mmCIF file of C-alpha atoms in Angstrom:
data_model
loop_
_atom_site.group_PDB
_atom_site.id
_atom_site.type_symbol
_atom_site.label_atom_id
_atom_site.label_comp_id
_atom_site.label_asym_id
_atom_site.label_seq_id
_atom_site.Cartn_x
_atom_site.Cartn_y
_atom_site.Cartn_z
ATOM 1 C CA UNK A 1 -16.647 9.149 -6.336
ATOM 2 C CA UNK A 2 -16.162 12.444 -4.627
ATOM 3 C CA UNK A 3 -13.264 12.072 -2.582
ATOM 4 C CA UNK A 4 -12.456 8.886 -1.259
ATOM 5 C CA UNK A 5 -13.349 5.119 -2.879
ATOM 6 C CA UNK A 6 -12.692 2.799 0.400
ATOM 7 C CA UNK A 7 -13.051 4.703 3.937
ATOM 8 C CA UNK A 8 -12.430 1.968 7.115
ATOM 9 C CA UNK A 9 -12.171 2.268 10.157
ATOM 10 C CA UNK A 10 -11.423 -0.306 13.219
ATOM 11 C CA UNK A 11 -8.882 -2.603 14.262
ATOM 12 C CA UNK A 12 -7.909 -5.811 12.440
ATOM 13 C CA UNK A 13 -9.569 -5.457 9.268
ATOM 14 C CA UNK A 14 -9.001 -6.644 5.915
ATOM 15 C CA UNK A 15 -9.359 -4.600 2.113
ATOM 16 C CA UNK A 16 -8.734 -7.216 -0.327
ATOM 17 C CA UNK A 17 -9.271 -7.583 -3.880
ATOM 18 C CA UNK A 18 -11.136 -4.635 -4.621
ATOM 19 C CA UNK A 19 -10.743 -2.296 -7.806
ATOM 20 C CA UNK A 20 -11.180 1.336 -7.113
ATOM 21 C CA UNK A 21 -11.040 3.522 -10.044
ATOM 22 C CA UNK A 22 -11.501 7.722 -10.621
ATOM 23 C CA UNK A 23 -11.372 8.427 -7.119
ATOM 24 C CA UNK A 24 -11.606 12.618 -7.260
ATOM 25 C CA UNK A 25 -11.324 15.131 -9.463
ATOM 26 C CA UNK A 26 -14.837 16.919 -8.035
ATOM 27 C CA UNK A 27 -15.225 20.009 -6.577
ATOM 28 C CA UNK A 28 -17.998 19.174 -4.746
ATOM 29 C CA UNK A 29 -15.962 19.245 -1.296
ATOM 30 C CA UNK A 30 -14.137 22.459 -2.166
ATOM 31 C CA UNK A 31 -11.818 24.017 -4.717
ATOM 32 C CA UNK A 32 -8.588 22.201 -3.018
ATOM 33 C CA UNK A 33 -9.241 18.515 -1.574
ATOM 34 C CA UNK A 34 -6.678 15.740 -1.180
ATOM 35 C CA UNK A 35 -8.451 12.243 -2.080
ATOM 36 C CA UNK A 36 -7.826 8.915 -1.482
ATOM 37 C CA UNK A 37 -8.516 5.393 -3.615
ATOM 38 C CA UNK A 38 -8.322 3.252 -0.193
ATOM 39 C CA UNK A 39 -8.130 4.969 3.533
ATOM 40 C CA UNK A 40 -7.989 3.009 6.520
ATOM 41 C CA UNK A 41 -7.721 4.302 9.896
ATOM 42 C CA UNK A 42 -7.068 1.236 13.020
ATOM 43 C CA UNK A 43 -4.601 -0.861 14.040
ATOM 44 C CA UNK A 44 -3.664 -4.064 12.326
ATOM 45 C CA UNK A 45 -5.488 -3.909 9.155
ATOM 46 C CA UNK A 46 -4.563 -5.627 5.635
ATOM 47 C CA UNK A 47 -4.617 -4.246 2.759
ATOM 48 C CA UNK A 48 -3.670 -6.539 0.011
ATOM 49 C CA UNK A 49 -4.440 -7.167 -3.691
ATOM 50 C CA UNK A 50 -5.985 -4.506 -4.776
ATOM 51 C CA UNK A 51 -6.246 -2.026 -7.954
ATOM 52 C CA UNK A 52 -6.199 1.299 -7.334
ATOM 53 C CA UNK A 53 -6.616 3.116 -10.782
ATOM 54 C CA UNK A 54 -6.604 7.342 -11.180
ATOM 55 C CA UNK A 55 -6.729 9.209 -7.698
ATOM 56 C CA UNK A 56 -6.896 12.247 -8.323
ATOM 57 C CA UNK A 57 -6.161 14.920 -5.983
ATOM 58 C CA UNK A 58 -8.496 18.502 -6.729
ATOM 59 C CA UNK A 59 -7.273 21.674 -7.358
ATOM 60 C CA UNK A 60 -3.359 21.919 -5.462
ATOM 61 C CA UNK A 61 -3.821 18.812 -3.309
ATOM 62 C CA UNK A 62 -2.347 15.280 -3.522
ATOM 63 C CA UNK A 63 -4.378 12.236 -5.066
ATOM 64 C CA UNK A 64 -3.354 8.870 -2.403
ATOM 65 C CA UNK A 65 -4.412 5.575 -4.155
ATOM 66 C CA UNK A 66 -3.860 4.030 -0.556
ATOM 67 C CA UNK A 67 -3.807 6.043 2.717
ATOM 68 C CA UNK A 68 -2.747 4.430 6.145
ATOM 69 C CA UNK A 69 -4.056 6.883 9.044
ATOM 70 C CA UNK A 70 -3.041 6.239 12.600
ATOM 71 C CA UNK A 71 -3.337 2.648 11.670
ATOM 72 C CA UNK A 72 0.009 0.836 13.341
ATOM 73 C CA UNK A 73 1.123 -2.415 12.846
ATOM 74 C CA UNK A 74 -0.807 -2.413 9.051
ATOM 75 C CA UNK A 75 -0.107 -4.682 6.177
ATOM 76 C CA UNK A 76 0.062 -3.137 2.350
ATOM 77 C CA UNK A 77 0.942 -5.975 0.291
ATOM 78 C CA UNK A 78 0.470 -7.274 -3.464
ATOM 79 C CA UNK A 79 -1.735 -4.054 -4.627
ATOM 80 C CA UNK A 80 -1.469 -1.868 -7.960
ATOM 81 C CA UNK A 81 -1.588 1.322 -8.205
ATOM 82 C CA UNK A 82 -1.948 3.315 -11.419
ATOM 83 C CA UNK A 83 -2.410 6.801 -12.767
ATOM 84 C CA UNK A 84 -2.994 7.785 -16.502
ATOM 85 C CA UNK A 85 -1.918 11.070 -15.760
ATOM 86 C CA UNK A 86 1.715 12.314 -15.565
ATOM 87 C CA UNK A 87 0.549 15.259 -14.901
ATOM 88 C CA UNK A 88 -1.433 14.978 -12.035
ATOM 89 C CA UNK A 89 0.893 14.615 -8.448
ATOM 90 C CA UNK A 90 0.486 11.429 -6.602
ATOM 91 C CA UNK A 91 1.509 9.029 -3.925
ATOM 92 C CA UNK A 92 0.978 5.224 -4.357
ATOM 93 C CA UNK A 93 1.170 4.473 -0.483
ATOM 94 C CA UNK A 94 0.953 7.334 2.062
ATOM 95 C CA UNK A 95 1.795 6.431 5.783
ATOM 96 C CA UNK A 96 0.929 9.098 8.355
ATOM 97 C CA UNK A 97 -0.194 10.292 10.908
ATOM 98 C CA UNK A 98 1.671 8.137 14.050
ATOM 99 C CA UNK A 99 1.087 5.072 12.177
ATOM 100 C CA UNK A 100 4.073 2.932 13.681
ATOM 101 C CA UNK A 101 5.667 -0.447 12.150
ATOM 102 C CA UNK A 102 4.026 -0.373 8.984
ATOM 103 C CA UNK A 103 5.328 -2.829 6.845
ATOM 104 C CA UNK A 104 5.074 -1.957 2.755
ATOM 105 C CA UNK A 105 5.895 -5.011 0.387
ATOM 106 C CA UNK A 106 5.066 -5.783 -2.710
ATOM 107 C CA UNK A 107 3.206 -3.415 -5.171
ATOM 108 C CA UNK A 108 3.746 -2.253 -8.152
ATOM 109 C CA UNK A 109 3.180 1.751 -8.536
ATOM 110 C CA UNK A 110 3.423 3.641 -12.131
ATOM 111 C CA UNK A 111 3.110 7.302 -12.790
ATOM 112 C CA UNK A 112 3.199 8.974 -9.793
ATOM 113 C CA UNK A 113 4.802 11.796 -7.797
ATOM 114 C CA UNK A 114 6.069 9.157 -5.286
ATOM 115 C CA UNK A 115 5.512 5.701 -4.422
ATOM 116 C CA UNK A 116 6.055 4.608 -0.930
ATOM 117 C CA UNK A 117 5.977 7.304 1.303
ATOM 118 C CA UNK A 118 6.321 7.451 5.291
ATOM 119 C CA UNK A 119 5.297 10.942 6.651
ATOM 120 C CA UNK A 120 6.911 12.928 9.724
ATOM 121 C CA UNK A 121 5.852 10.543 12.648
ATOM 122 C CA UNK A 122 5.246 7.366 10.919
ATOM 123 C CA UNK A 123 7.291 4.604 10.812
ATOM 124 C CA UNK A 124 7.601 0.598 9.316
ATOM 125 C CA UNK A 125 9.460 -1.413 6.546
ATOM 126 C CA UNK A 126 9.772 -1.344 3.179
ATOM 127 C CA UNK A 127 10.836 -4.082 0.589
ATOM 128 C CA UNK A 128 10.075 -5.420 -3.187
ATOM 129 C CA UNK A 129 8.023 -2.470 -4.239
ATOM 130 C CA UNK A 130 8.473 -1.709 -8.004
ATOM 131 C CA UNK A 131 7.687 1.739 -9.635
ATOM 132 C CA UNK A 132 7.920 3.121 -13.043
ATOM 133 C CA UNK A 133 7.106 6.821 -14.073
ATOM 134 C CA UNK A 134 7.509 7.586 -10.764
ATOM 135 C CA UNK A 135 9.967 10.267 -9.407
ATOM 136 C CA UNK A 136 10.410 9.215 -5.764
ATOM 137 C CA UNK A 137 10.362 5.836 -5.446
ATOM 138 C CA UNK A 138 10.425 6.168 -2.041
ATOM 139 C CA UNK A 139 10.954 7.986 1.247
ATOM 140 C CA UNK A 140 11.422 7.985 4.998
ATOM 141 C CA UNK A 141 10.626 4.318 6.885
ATOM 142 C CA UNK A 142 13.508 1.608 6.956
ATOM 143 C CA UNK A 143 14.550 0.163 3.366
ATOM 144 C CA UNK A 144 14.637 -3.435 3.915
ATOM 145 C CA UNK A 145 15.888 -3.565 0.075
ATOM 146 C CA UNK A 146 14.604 -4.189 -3.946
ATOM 147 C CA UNK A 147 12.698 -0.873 -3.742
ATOM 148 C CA UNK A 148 13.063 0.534 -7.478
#
């Protein structure tokens, strides 16, 4: 897909089970585009048991295998989230953009640039999220504890 593999929108919904795979890595949206596996923008939503394999970001922006937009009180729970690439800079779960009491618990992230990651203006929890190959396990949010 071209730059995103799961776009949702609205309150209260539910992404569950899915496998994304080789989201990005097109120019087709410009020379520089960040991508995501899973995006969800709205209040309350779950997203929970999925596999998120290779996001790639294109040209000097990020790959996201799971993006929470303005999306407060959100669930990320139980998903895995892969990249075959060293190489190419990642984040396993991005929070941003005013999305407030997030909770993160969980996943399992390998071979990224960072795992669990709460951006300027986004807050929530985070507990029992396991990463390998990844430099920054984590960052910003509250760490409730067993983050590696």
């Amino acid at each position: 897909s071209a730059w995103v593999g799961i776009y949702l929108e609205g309150r209260g919904s539910i992404i569950r089970n899915n496998i994304v795979r080789n989201t990005g890595g097109t120019t087709s949206h410009g020379p520089n585009v960040e991508t995501a596996g899973i995006i969800t923008l709205g209040n309350g939503t779950r997203i929970s048991g999925n596999d998120v394999i290779d996001t790639v970001g294109v040209g000097t922006d990020l790959g996201r295998s799971i993006r929470v937009v303005q999306a407060s009180g959100t669930l990320v729970e139980g998903n895995r989230l892969t990249s075959s690439s060293p190489a190419t800079p990642g984040v396993g779960v991005s929070i941003e953009q005013g999305s407030t009491d997030v909770l993160v618990v969980d996943n399992r992230i390998a071979t990224m640039s960072s795992g669990v990651y709460f951006f300027e203006g986004s807050t929530g929890k985070h507990r029992h999220n396991i990463t390998t190959g990844t430099a920054q396990p984590h960052f910003g949010g509250t760490d409730l504890g067993n983050n590696y």
